[in-house]
Amino acid sequence: MTETPGIVVTGASGRMGQMLIKTIQESDTAHLVGALERPGHDWVGRDIGVAMGGSEAGLLVTDDPLEVFAKAQAVIDFTSPDASVAFAGLAAQARAVHVIGTTGFEDHHLAVFKAAARHATIVRAGNMSLGVNLLTQLTKKVAAALDEDFDIEVIEAHHNMKVDAPSGTALMLGEAAAEGRGVDLKDVRDSGRDGITGARKRGDIGFTAIRGGDIVGEHDVLFAAAGERIVIRHMATDRRVFSRGALKAALWGQGKAPGEYDMLDVLGL
Ligand SMILES: NC(=O)C1=CN([C@@H]2O[C@H](COP(=O)(O)OP(=O)(O)OC[C@H]3O[C@@H](n4cnc5c(N)ncnc54)[C@H](OP(=O)(O)O)[C@@H]3O)[C@@H](O)[C@H]2O)C=CC1
Ligand SMILES: O=C(O)C1=N[C@H](C(=O)O)C[C@H](O)C1
């Protein structure tokens, strides 16, 4: 019998970390070889199953990425921008596929992934669900079909613990709309309106972020013209849609040539 790929989950105690661990434990296509938390975290040294409130899993949470990455075929990483950048170098060294779900990156972080992908296999997406990735394609098509008489607005809603805005998904959808329209998002992005903003600039792509309660993740792309509106909507109600997508990406990445891939590659969209 051939062994399934071994996976390390970083940020093991996080909302996504715990969901990823459950998804891997439920799967018969992969197995968990490591659960990583930052040094000083109170889960370090504890059994991961017990720390998550269940039964013993026989695997202790570690704070040593090098030691666990060396045992893994893939690292699934939903943490923070600086942590993901640090893990990229270590995953490349261990020759493990690095699946990055973290959002909130700035250009200097993205440059590190681009450089690492010369030698490493990275799959990175601000949203790992099938639904959202399909939505990016629909958004691109609709934006390409409509002219600037239609104002494009991306509206997102998330739980009150989210630290970045606009969400990674909102930016993916904005990029898709810009691509459909044949413009660079950097030139037309309008985020965070407040005060006397003046009238909306024709051709801009606007972003609005709502934060509250336990909203898992909701995204609307609004195309608004005089007399009619089109809304394309995705609503995530369960984080499993992200963890299942991430596991799919980790398996898809096995044996792939070095490069930076996204979920469109994984899903064949
Ligand atoms: N691409 C996608 O499909 C999705 C992406 N996300 C993104 O994933 C990220 C995490 O989200 P979420 O799980 O809700 O956030 P959480 O804050 O619940 O989890 C993040 C975890 O990462 C840990 N962490 C941070 N830095 C390090 C480090 N250096 N070493 C080890 N662990 C570290 C945190 O530990 P500590 O608490 O000690 O800081 C925490 O446990 C966000 O960027 C979010 O936007 C979320 C859902 C879906
Ligand atoms: O932080 C979250 O929770 C989520 N983050 C991702 C994003 O920034 O788009 C994906 C999902 O919407 C949940």
mmCIF file of C-alpha atoms and ligand atoms in Angstrom, residues 10-18 36-39 41 77-84 86-87 100-104 125-129 158-159 161-164 167-169 172 216 239 241-243, ligand 1:
data_model
loop_
_atom_site.group_PDB
_atom_site.id
_atom_site.type_symbol
_atom_site.label_atom_id
_atom_site.label_comp_id
_atom_site.label_asym_id
_atom_site.label_seq_id
_atom_site.Cartn_x
_atom_site.Cartn_y
_atom_site.Cartn_z
ATOM 1 C CA THR A 10 0.735 26.043 10.291
ATOM 2 C CA GLY A 11 -1.264 28.313 12.613
ATOM 3 C CA ALA A 12 -2.785 25.123 14.037
ATOM 4 C CA SER A 13 -4.885 26.830 16.716
ATOM 5 C CA GLY A 14 -6.426 29.357 14.314
ATOM 6 C CA ARG A 15 -9.942 29.277 12.844
ATOM 7 C CA MET A 16 -8.626 27.863 9.569
ATOM 8 C CA GLY A 17 -5.826 25.850 11.228
ATOM 9 C CA GLN A 18 -8.329 23.796 13.203
ATOM 10 C CA LEU A 36 2.780 24.189 14.008
ATOM 11 C CA GLU A 37 2.236 27.172 16.274
ATOM 12 C CA ARG A 38 4.420 30.135 17.098
ATOM 13 C CA PRO A 39 6.998 29.857 19.936
ATOM 14 C CA HIS A 41 1.862 29.616 22.187
ATOM 15 C CA ASP A 77 -0.494 27.765 5.632
ATOM 16 C CA PHE A 78 -3.269 30.137 6.704
ATOM 17 C CA THR A 79 -1.439 32.483 9.105
ATOM 18 C CA SER A 80 -0.178 36.044 8.607
ATOM 19 C CA PRO A 81 1.762 37.712 5.766
ATOM 20 C CA ASP A 82 5.116 37.798 7.608
ATOM 21 C CA ALA A 83 4.753 34.192 8.807
ATOM 22 C CA SER A 84 3.859 32.945 5.294
ATOM 23 C CA ALA A 86 9.152 32.998 6.409
ATOM 24 C CA PHE A 87 7.502 29.606 5.771
ATOM 25 C CA ILE A 100 -0.812 29.618 0.996
ATOM 26 C CA GLY A 101 -4.291 30.787 1.981
ATOM 27 C CA THR A 102 -3.117 33.797 3.986
ATOM 28 C CA THR A 103 -4.346 37.214 2.782
ATOM 29 C CA GLY A 104 -3.303 40.821 3.355
ATOM 30 C CA ALA A 125 -5.130 32.024 -3.506
ATOM 31 C CA GLY A 126 -7.049 34.533 -1.409
ATOM 32 C CA ASN A 127 -9.973 32.128 -1.552
ATOM 33 C CA MET A 128 -9.741 28.351 -1.956
ATOM 34 C CA SER A 129 -13.449 27.636 -2.533
ATOM 35 C CA HIS A 158 -16.565 39.054 7.306
ATOM 36 C CA HIS A 159 -16.432 38.219 11.030
ATOM 37 C CA MET A 161 -11.820 39.192 14.047
ATOM 38 C CA LYS A 162 -10.649 39.683 10.462
ATOM 39 C CA VAL A 163 -7.563 41.913 10.351
ATOM 40 C CA ASP A 164 -7.196 42.834 6.652
ATOM 41 C CA SER A 167 -10.459 40.800 1.801
ATOM 42 C CA GLY A 168 -8.185 38.698 -0.397
ATOM 43 C CA THR A 169 -11.292 37.492 -2.200
ATOM 44 C CA MET A 172 -9.327 38.663 -6.561
ATOM 45 C CA VAL A 216 -17.663 33.417 7.448
ATOM 46 C CA ARG A 239 -14.967 27.171 6.496
ATOM 47 C CA VAL A 241 -15.150 25.034 1.629
ATOM 48 C CA PHE A 242 -11.738 26.668 2.129
ATOM 49 C CA SER A 243 -10.029 23.734 3.891
HETATM 50 N N1 LIG B 1 -7.602 31.622 1.116
HETATM 51 C C1 LIG B 1 -8.717 31.258 1.770
HETATM 52 O O1 LIG B 1 -9.550 30.482 1.259
HETATM 53 C C2 LIG B 1 -8.919 31.759 3.160
HETATM 54 C C3 LIG B 1 -8.001 32.597 3.705
HETATM 55 N N2 LIG B 1 -8.103 32.972 5.015
HETATM 56 C C4 LIG B 1 -6.967 33.762 5.533
HETATM 57 O O2 LIG B 1 -6.190 32.921 6.374
HETATM 58 C C5 LIG B 1 -5.554 33.699 7.381
HETATM 59 C C6 LIG B 1 -5.863 33.117 8.757
HETATM 60 O O3 LIG B 1 -7.246 33.258 9.015
HETATM 61 P P1 LIG B 1 -7.886 32.724 10.384
HETATM 62 O O4 LIG B 1 -7.606 31.265 10.545
HETATM 63 O O5 LIG B 1 -9.280 33.206 10.396
HETATM 64 O O6 LIG B 1 -7.015 33.554 11.443
HETATM 65 P P2 LIG B 1 -6.601 33.156 12.935
HETATM 66 O O7 LIG B 1 -6.091 34.399 13.562
HETATM 67 O O8 LIG B 1 -7.719 32.424 13.582
HETATM 68 O O9 LIG B 1 -5.410 32.127 12.723
HETATM 69 C C7 LIG B 1 -4.119 32.475 12.337
HETATM 70 C C8 LIG B 1 -3.182 31.557 13.074
HETATM 71 O O10 LIG B 1 -1.849 31.713 12.606
HETATM 72 C C9 LIG B 1 -0.991 31.750 13.728
HETATM 73 N N3 LIG B 1 0.293 32.363 13.420
HETATM 74 C C10 LIG B 1 0.544 33.655 13.114
HETATM 75 N N4 LIG B 1 1.863 33.815 12.951
HETATM 76 C C11 LIG B 1 2.441 32.591 13.143
HETATM 77 C C12 LIG B 1 3.780 32.113 13.117
HETATM 78 N N5 LIG B 1 4.800 32.930 12.867
HETATM 79 N N6 LIG B 1 4.031 30.791 13.354
HETATM 80 C C13 LIG B 1 3.015 29.959 13.605
HETATM 81 N N7 LIG B 1 1.716 30.356 13.674
HETATM 82 C C14 LIG B 1 1.451 31.667 13.436
HETATM 83 C C15 LIG B 1 -1.780 32.539 14.752
HETATM 84 O O11 LIG B 1 -1.245 32.392 16.048
HETATM 85 P P3 LIG B 1 -1.488 33.578 17.133
HETATM 86 O O12 LIG B 1 -2.914 33.481 17.509
HETATM 87 O O13 LIG B 1 -0.552 33.219 18.225
HETATM 88 O O14 LIG B 1 -1.123 34.862 16.452
HETATM 89 C C16 LIG B 1 -3.149 31.866 14.591
HETATM 90 O O15 LIG B 1 -3.232 30.659 15.302
HETATM 91 C C17 LIG B 1 -6.049 35.132 7.165
HETATM 92 O O16 LIG B 1 -5.102 35.818 6.388
HETATM 93 C C18 LIG B 1 -7.341 34.936 6.384
HETATM 94 O O17 LIG B 1 -7.698 36.039 5.614
HETATM 95 C C19 LIG B 1 -9.122 32.570 5.807
HETATM 96 C C20 LIG B 1 -10.098 31.747 5.290
HETATM 97 C C21 LIG B 1 -10.082 31.291 3.929
#
